[in-house]
PDB file of C-alpha atoms in Angstrom:
ATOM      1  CA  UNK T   1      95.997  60.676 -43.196  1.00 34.00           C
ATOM      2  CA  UNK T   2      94.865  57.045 -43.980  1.00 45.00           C
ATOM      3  CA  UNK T   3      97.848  54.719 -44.220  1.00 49.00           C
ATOM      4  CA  UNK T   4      97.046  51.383 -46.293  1.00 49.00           C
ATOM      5  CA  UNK T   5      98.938  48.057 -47.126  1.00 49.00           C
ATOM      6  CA  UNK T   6      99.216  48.631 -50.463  1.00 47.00           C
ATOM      7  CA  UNK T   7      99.009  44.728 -50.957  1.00 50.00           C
ATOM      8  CA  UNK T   8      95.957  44.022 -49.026  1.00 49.00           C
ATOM      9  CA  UNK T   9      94.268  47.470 -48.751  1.00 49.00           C
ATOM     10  CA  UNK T  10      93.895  47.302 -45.056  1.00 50.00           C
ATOM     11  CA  UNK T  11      94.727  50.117 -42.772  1.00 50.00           C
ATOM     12  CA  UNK T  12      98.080  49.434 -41.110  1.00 54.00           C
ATOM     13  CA  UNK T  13      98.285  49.141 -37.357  1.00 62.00           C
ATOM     14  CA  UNK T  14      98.975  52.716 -35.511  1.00 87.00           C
ATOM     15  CA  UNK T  15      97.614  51.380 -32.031  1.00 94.00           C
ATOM     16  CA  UNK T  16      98.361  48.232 -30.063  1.00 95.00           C
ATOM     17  CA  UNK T  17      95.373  47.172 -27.748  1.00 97.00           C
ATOM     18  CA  UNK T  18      94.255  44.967 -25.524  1.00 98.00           C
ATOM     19  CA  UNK T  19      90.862  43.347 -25.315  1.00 97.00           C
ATOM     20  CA  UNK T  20      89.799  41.650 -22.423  1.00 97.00           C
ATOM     21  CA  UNK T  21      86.646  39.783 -23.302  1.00 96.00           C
ATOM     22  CA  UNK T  22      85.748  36.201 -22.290  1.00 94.00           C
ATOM     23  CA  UNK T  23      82.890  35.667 -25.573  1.00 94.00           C
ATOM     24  CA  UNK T  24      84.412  34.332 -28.119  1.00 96.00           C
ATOM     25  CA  UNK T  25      82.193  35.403 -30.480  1.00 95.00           C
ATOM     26  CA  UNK T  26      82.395  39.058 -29.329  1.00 94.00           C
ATOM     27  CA  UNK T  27      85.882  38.344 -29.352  1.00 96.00           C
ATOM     28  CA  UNK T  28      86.188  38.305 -33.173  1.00 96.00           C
ATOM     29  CA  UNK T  29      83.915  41.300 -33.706  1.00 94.00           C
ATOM     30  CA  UNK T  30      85.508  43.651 -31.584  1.00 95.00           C
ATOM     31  CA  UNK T  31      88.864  43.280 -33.027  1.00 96.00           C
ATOM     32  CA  UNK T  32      87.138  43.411 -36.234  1.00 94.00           C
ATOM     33  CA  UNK T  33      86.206  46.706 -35.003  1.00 93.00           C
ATOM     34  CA  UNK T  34      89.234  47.652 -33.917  1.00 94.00           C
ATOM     35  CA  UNK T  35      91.534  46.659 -36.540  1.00 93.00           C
ATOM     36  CA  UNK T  36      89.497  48.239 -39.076  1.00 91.00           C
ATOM     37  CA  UNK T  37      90.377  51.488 -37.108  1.00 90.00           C
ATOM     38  CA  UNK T  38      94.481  50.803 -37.232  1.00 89.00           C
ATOM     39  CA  UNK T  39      94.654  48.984 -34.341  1.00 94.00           C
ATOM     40  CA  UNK T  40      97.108  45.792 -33.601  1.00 95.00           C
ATOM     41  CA  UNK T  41      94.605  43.935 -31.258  1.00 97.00           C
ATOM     42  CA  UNK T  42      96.065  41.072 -28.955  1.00 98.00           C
ATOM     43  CA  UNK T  43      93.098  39.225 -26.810  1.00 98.00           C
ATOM     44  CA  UNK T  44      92.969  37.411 -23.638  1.00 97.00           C
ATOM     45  CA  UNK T  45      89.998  36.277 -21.716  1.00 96.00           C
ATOM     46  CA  UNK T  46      91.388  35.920 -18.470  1.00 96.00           C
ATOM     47  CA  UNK T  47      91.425  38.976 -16.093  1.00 96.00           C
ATOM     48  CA  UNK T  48      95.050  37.616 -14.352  1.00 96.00           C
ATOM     49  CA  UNK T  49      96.687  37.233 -17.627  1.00 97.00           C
ATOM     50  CA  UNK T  50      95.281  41.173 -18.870  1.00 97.00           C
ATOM     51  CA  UNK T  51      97.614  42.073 -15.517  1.00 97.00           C
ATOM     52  CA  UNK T  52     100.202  39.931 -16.312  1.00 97.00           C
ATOM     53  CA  UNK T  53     100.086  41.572 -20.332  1.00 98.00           C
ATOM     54  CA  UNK T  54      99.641  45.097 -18.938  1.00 97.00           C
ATOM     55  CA  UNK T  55     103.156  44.640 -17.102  1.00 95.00           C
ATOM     56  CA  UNK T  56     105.137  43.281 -19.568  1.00 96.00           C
ATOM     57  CA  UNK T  57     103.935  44.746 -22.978  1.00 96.00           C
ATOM     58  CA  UNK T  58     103.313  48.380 -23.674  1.00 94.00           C
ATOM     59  CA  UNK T  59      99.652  49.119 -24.980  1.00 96.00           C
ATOM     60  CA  UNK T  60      98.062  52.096 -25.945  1.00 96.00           C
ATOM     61  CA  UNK T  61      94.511  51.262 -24.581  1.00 97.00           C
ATOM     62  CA  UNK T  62      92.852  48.321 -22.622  1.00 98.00           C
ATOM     63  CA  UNK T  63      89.106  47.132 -23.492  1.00 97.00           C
ATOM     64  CA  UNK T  64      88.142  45.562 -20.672  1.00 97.00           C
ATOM     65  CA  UNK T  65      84.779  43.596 -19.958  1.00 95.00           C
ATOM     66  CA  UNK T  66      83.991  43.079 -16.738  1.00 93.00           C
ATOM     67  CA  UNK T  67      82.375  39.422 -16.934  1.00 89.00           C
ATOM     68  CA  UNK T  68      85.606  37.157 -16.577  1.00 91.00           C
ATOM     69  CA  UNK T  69      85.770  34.028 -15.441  1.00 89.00           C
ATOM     70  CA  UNK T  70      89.025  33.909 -13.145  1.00 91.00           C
ATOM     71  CA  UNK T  71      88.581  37.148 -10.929  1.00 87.00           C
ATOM     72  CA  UNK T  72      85.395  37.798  -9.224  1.00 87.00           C
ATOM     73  CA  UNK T  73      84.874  41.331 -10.928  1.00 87.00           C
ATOM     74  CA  UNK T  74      86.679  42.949 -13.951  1.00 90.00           C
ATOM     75  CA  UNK T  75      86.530  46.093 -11.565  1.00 94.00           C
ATOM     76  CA  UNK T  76      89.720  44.245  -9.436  1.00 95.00           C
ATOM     77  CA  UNK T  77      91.377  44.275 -12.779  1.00 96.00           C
ATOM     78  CA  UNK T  78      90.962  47.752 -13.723  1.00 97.00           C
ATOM     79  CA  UNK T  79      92.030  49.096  -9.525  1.00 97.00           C
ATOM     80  CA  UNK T  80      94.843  46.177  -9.942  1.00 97.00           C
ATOM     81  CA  UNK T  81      96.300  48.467 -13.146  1.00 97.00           C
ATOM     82  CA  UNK T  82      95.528  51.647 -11.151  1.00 97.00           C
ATOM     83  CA  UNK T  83      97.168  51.011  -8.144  1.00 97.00           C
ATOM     84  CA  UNK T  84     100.287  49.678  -9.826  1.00 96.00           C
ATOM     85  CA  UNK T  85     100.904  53.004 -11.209  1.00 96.00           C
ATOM     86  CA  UNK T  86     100.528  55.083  -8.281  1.00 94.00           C
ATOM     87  CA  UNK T  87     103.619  57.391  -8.234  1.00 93.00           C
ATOM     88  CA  UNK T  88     103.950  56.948 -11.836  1.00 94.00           C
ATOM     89  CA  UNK T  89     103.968  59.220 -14.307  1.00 92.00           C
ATOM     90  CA  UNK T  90     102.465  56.308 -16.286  1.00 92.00           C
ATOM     91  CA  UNK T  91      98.371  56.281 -17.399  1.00 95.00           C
ATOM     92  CA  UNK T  92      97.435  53.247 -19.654  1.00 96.00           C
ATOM     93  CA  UNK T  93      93.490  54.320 -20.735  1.00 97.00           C
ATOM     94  CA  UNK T  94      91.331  51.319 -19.876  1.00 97.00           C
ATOM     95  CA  UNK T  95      87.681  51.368 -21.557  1.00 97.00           C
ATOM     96  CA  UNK T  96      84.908  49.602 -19.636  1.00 96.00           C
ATOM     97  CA  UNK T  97      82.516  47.731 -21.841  1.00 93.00           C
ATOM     98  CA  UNK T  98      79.849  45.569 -19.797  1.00 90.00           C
ATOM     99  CA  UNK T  99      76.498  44.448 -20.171  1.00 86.00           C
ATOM    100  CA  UNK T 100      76.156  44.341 -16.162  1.00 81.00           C
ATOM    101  CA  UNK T 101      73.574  47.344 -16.109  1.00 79.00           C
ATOM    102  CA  UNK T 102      74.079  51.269 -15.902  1.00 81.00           C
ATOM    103  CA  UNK T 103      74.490  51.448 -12.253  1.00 84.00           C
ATOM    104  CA  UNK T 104      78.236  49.488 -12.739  1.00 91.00           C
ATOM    105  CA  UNK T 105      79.046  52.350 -15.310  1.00 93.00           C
ATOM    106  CA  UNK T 106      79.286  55.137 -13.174  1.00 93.00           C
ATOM    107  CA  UNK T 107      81.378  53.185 -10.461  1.00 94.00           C
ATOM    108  CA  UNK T 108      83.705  51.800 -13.109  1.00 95.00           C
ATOM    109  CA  UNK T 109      84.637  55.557 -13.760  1.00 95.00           C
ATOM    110  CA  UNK T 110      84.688  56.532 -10.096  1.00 95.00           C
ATOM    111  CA  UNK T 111      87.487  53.507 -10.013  1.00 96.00           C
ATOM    112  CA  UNK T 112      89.782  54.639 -12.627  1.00 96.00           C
ATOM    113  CA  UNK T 113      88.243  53.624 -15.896  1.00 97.00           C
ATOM    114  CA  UNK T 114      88.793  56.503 -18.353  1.00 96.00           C
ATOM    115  CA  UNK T 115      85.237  55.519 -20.086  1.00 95.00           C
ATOM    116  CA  UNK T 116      82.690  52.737 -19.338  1.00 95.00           C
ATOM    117  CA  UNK T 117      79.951  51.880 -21.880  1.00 93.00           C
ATOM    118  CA  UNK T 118      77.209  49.610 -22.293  1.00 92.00           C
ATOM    119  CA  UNK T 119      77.304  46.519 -24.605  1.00 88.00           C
ATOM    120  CA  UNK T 120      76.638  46.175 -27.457  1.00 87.00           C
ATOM    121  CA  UNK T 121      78.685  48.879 -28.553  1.00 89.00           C
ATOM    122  CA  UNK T 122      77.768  50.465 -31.749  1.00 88.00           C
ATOM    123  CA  UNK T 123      79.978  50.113 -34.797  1.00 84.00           C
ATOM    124  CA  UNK T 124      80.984  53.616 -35.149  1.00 86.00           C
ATOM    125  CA  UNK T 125      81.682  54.257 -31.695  1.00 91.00           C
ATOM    126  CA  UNK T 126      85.051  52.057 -31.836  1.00 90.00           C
ATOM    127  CA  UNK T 127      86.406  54.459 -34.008  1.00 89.00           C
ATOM    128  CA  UNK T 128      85.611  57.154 -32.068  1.00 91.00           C
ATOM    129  CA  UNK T 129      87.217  55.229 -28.460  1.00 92.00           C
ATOM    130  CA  UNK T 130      89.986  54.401 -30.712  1.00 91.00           C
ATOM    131  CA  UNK T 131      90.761  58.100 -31.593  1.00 89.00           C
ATOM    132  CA  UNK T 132      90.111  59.553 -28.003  1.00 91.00           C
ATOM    133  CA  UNK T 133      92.002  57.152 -26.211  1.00 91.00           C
ATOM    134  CA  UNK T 134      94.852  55.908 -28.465  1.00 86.00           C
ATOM    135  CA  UNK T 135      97.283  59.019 -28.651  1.00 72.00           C
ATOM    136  CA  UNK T 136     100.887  58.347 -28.342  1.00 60.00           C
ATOM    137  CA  UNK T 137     103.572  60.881 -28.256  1.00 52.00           C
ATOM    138  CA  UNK T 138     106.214  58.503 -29.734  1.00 47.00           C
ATOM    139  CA  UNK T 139     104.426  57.899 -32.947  1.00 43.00           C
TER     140      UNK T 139
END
């Protein structure tokens, strides 16, 4: 069920997501990416402002790099979300894309993260995180 703007052809948004990236230029391809998938992408490149977004706005999935320039690892980003929902019945699903090596992979998803891959990530695959992570009861 493929649900275009009839005036511009593109696929409407479905998801709202938030990229954490600090690379400008992989900035603007990933939400190219995305949005070609139906999602509504906002972007920051700070880890303390993802926290201060996750709190106040209601996503459906975080993309979070783990190269940022204000926290010392995106790791205390992605236990910062985690811990705040202990005794929640909350779960946002946070997506660990890095290009800090293999052996951070495994202890991203021993943290919390719901996937962690390797950059670059391949063109196809964001439709395929898109669909396995961005599922919403309410819509």
């Amino acid at each position: 069920m493929e649900n275009q703007d009839s005036g511009t052809g593109r696929i409407r948004a479905h998801y709202k997501v938030l990229l954490v990236e600090d690379n400008p230029t992989l900035q603007m391809v990933q939400k190219t990416f995305l949005e070609m998938t139906g999602c509504e992408v906002e972007i920051t490149d700070k880890g303390r402002e993802a926290l201060t977004l996750t709190q106040a706005n209601t996503y459906d999935c975080v993309f979070l790099d783990l190269g940022l320039p204000d926290v010392k690892d995106g790791r205390d980003v992605l236990l910062a979300i985690r811990a705040r929902e202990q005794g929640t019945q909350q779960h946002l699903p946070i997506v660990v894309i890095t290009a800090h090596g293999k052996e951070i992979l495994q202890d991203c998803l021993d943290k919390g993260a719901d996937a962690a891959l390797m950059k670059p990530v391949h063109p196809d695959q964001w439709a395929a995180l898109v669909q396995q992570f961005c599922k919403r009861e309410d819509r």
